[in-house]
Amino acid sequence: MIIAVIVGVITGVIASWVAWWVLHHAMAPKVGFSEVLKKQKTGNSKTGYYYQFKFGNLKKRTEVVDISVRASLYLPDFPSNGVTNIYTIPIDGKYIYELTPQSNENQGWARRISLKVNDPDFLKTFEKTFFDEKLKELAKNEMITLEELFKITEKAFVRVYIASMDAFSGSRKVVKSKNYRLTDIQFGKYERFSLEFTPTQENNA
């Protein structure tokens, strides 16, 4: 009798663990990110450039829905050692209803999102006393570039967080990108049906 109870308890624990693993891993959303940040010329910014990252649904059969996106600038050891200042960067696609399954026939499985580093409210960030005068002047004139932000401290990076839900299982998951740094900014283009990136010279961008 005791043995049967013990076996039953162990079996129940294992079954619960397997069910948890399937729900939160095998049936969870699978979202991937581009390895680089795209820099592109534009006439809609005083700097003459805009910056993008790309992400997509890597599942072949299931939609990802109820998607929220956040991009943040991290400044470790700034303005002093042991302090990390984190600032949310405005983006042009904070909420997305659906990403279709990954496909070579349509682009609905992925999105390109722009980092709005010259958003007026974001620029107010750099009025704080511990930022240098050059950066304050650039912010005042709406001439901030992503490169300038990365130069605030050599440890600076941008990280993207995405929360989403698998349309079939209802399982939710939050994923984060790599830490994008200054060297990850490149001229070029994202491939149409993948997260791959083809670099180009600035004059061809």
Short mmCIF file of C-alpha atoms in Angstrom, two decimals:
data_model
loop_
_atom_site.label_atom_id
_atom_site.label_comp_id
_atom_site.label_asym_id
_atom_site.label_seq_id
_atom_site.Cartn_x
_atom_site.Cartn_y
_atom_site.Cartn_z
CA MET A 1 0.00 0.00 0.00
CA ILE A 2 2.71 2.44 1.01
CA ILE A 3 4.74 1.55 -2.08
CA ALA A 4 1.69 2.18 -4.29
CA VAL A 5 1.18 5.59 -2.71
CA ILE A 6 4.84 6.52 -3.17
CA VAL A 7 4.78 5.36 -6.80
CA GLY A 8 1.58 7.34 -7.36
CA VAL A 9 3.09 10.50 -5.87
CA ILE A 10 6.27 10.16 -7.94
CA THR A 11 4.25 9.49 -11.10
CA GLY A 12 2.08 12.54 -10.41
CA VAL A 13 5.11 14.76 -9.88
CA ILE A 14 6.75 13.54 -13.09
CA ALA A 15 3.52 13.96 -15.07
CA SER A 16 3.10 17.51 -13.72
CA TRP A 17 6.68 18.37 -14.60
CA VAL A 18 6.29 16.99 -18.13
CA ALA A 19 3.04 18.94 -18.60
CA TRP A 20 4.73 22.12 -17.31
CA TRP A 21 7.72 21.61 -19.62
CA VAL A 22 5.54 21.01 -22.69
CA LEU A 23 3.41 24.08 -21.97
CA HIS A 24 6.28 26.46 -21.19
CA HIS A 25 8.85 25.15 -23.66
CA ALA A 26 7.55 22.98 -26.49
CA MET A 27 4.27 24.93 -26.81
CA ALA A 28 5.58 28.36 -25.82
CA PRO A 29 6.10 31.18 -28.34
CA LYS A 30 9.42 31.04 -30.16
CA VAL A 31 10.60 34.52 -31.09
CA GLY A 32 14.00 35.34 -32.61
CA PHE A 33 15.94 38.57 -33.13
CA SER A 34 18.27 39.97 -35.75
CA GLU A 35 21.95 39.98 -34.83
CA VAL A 36 22.52 43.60 -35.88
CA LEU A 37 20.83 46.99 -35.72
CA LYS A 38 20.11 48.42 -39.14
CA LYS A 39 21.14 52.01 -39.89
CA GLN A 40 19.39 53.66 -42.83
CA LYS A 41 19.37 57.10 -44.42
CA THR A 42 16.19 59.13 -44.14
CA GLY A 43 14.95 62.62 -44.82
CA ASN A 44 12.58 62.52 -41.85
CA SER A 45 15.21 63.10 -39.17
CA LYS A 46 17.59 65.99 -38.55
CA THR A 47 20.41 63.46 -38.17
CA GLY A 48 19.63 61.96 -41.59
CA TYR A 49 19.40 58.41 -40.21
CA TYR A 50 17.07 55.98 -38.53
CA TYR A 51 17.76 52.68 -36.73
CA GLN A 52 15.85 49.39 -36.70
CA PHE A 53 15.89 45.90 -35.23
CA LYS A 54 13.96 42.93 -36.60
CA PHE A 55 12.25 40.05 -34.83
CA GLY A 56 10.03 37.22 -35.93
CA ASN A 57 7.96 34.16 -35.08
CA LEU A 58 10.21 31.15 -35.62
CA LYS A 59 7.43 28.57 -35.38
CA LYS A 60 6.31 26.99 -38.65
CA ARG A 61 2.67 26.22 -37.81
CA THR A 62 1.48 28.43 -34.96
CA GLU A 63 0.73 32.14 -34.78
CA VAL A 64 2.14 34.33 -32.04
CA VAL A 65 -0.36 36.89 -30.69
CA ASP A 66 -0.78 39.64 -28.11
CA ILE A 67 2.76 40.91 -28.59
CA SER A 68 4.29 43.76 -26.62
CA VAL A 69 7.75 45.16 -27.35
CA ARG A 70 10.10 47.26 -25.23
CA ALA A 71 13.56 48.58 -26.03
CA SER A 72 15.83 49.96 -23.33
CA LEU A 73 19.17 51.75 -23.19
CA TYR A 74 21.39 50.45 -20.39
CA LEU A 75 24.24 52.57 -19.02
CA PRO A 76 26.21 50.38 -16.57
CA ASP A 77 28.54 52.16 -14.13
CA PHE A 78 27.11 55.53 -15.14
CA PRO A 79 27.30 58.14 -13.76
CA SER A 80 29.31 56.24 -11.14
CA ASN A 81 30.53 52.69 -10.51
CA GLY A 82 27.88 50.29 -9.31
CA VAL A 83 25.05 52.36 -10.78
CA THR A 84 23.11 51.32 -13.89
CA ASN A 85 20.76 53.84 -15.44
CA ILE A 86 18.08 52.32 -17.70
CA TYR A 87 16.02 54.38 -20.15
CA THR A 88 13.13 53.16 -22.30
CA ILE A 89 13.64 54.05 -25.96
CA PRO A 90 10.43 54.96 -27.83
CA ILE A 91 9.66 52.64 -30.74
CA ASP A 92 7.14 52.65 -33.59
CA GLY A 93 5.58 49.26 -32.82
CA LYS A 94 5.00 48.82 -29.10
CA TYR A 95 1.99 46.52 -29.49
CA ILE A 96 1.43 44.01 -32.30
CA TYR A 97 -1.65 41.82 -32.60
CA GLU A 98 -0.23 38.82 -34.50
CA LEU A 99 2.76 37.28 -36.22
CA THR A 100 1.97 34.50 -38.66
CA PRO A 101 4.04 31.26 -38.76
CA GLN A 102 7.49 31.63 -40.36
CA SER A 103 7.16 31.31 -44.12
CA ASN A 104 8.95 32.00 -47.39
CA GLU A 105 5.66 33.16 -48.91
CA ASN A 106 4.77 36.17 -46.78
CA GLN A 107 6.44 38.65 -44.45
CA GLY A 108 3.75 38.61 -41.78
CA TRP A 109 5.87 36.40 -39.52
CA ALA A 110 8.39 39.21 -38.81
CA ARG A 111 8.50 42.92 -38.06
CA ARG A 112 11.07 45.68 -38.40
CA ILE A 113 10.84 48.18 -35.53
CA SER A 114 12.43 51.65 -35.49
CA LEU A 115 14.19 53.09 -32.45
CA LYS A 116 12.95 56.67 -32.09
CA VAL A 117 16.04 58.13 -30.41
CA ASN A 118 14.98 61.69 -31.27
CA ASP A 119 11.54 61.45 -29.73
CA PRO A 120 10.99 64.77 -27.86
CA ASP A 121 10.10 63.11 -24.55
CA PHE A 122 13.10 60.79 -24.78
CA LEU A 123 15.43 63.72 -25.46
CA LYS A 124 14.42 65.28 -22.14
CA THR A 125 16.34 62.42 -20.52
CA PHE A 126 19.61 64.10 -21.42
CA GLU A 127 18.82 67.34 -19.62
CA LYS A 128 19.99 65.70 -16.39
CA THR A 129 23.08 67.21 -14.83
CA PHE A 130 25.31 64.14 -15.10
CA PHE A 131 25.22 64.10 -18.92
CA ASP A 132 27.95 66.12 -20.64
CA GLU A 133 27.28 69.42 -22.36
CA LYS A 134 27.85 68.03 -25.86
CA LEU A 135 25.12 65.46 -25.42
CA LYS A 136 22.77 68.06 -23.95
CA GLU A 137 23.34 70.31 -26.95
CA LEU A 138 22.72 67.46 -29.40
CA ALA A 139 19.50 66.59 -27.58
CA LYS A 140 18.39 70.21 -27.59
CA ASN A 141 18.82 70.36 -31.38
CA GLU A 142 17.29 66.88 -31.96
CA MET A 143 20.60 65.63 -33.32
CA ILE A 144 21.08 62.59 -31.10
CA THR A 145 22.27 59.45 -32.89
CA LEU A 146 22.31 55.93 -31.53
CA GLU A 147 26.09 56.01 -31.83
CA GLU A 148 26.23 58.98 -29.45
CA LEU A 149 24.17 57.08 -26.90
CA PHE A 150 26.52 54.11 -27.03
CA LYS A 151 29.45 56.46 -26.43
CA ILE A 152 28.06 57.71 -23.09
CA THR A 153 29.88 54.80 -21.48
CA GLU A 154 31.91 52.01 -23.05
CA LYS A 155 29.61 49.48 -21.38
CA ALA A 156 26.41 50.92 -22.89
CA PHE A 157 24.02 48.57 -24.67
CA VAL A 158 20.46 48.31 -25.97
CA ARG A 159 18.29 45.33 -25.10
CA VAL A 160 14.86 44.45 -26.49
CA TYR A 161 12.19 42.55 -24.55
CA ILE A 162 9.20 40.87 -26.20
CA ALA A 163 6.22 39.34 -24.38
CA SER A 164 3.90 37.19 -26.49
CA MET A 165 1.44 34.31 -26.43
CA ASP A 166 1.23 31.12 -28.48
CA ALA A 167 -2.12 31.21 -30.28
CA PHE A 168 -2.69 27.46 -29.94
CA SER A 169 -1.66 26.68 -26.37
CA GLY A 170 -2.19 30.06 -24.73
CA SER A 171 1.30 29.78 -23.23
CA ARG A 172 2.97 33.15 -22.61
CA LYS A 173 6.68 33.89 -22.63
CA VAL A 174 9.03 36.87 -22.34
CA VAL A 175 12.23 36.76 -24.36
CA LYS A 176 15.11 39.20 -24.58
CA SER A 177 17.51 40.04 -27.37
CA LYS A 178 21.28 40.04 -27.21
CA ASN A 179 22.89 43.15 -25.78
CA TYR A 180 23.26 45.34 -28.86
CA ARG A 181 26.39 47.49 -28.74
CA LEU A 182 28.03 50.15 -30.89
CA THR A 183 29.67 47.55 -33.15
CA ASP A 184 26.25 46.03 -33.93
CA ILE A 185 25.10 49.09 -35.88
CA GLN A 186 25.47 48.46 -39.61
CA PHE A 187 24.32 49.88 -42.92
CA GLY A 188 22.52 47.33 -45.05
CA LYS A 189 19.22 45.49 -45.35
CA TYR A 190 17.38 42.67 -43.63
CA GLU A 191 16.66 39.71 -45.85
CA ARG A 192 13.02 39.52 -46.88
CA PHE A 193 12.15 36.09 -45.47
CA SER A 194 14.68 35.70 -42.65
CA LEU A 195 16.36 37.53 -39.80
CA GLU A 196 19.66 37.57 -41.70
CA PHE A 197 21.29 40.88 -42.61
CA THR A 198 23.28 41.91 -45.67
CA PRO A 199 25.67 44.80 -44.98
CA THR A 200 26.32 47.52 -47.56
CA GLN A 201 28.40 50.66 -47.81
CA GLU A 202 26.84 53.83 -46.42
CA ASN A 203 26.43 55.38 -49.88
CA ASN A 204 24.37 52.38 -50.97
CA ALA A 205 22.20 52.22 -47.88
#
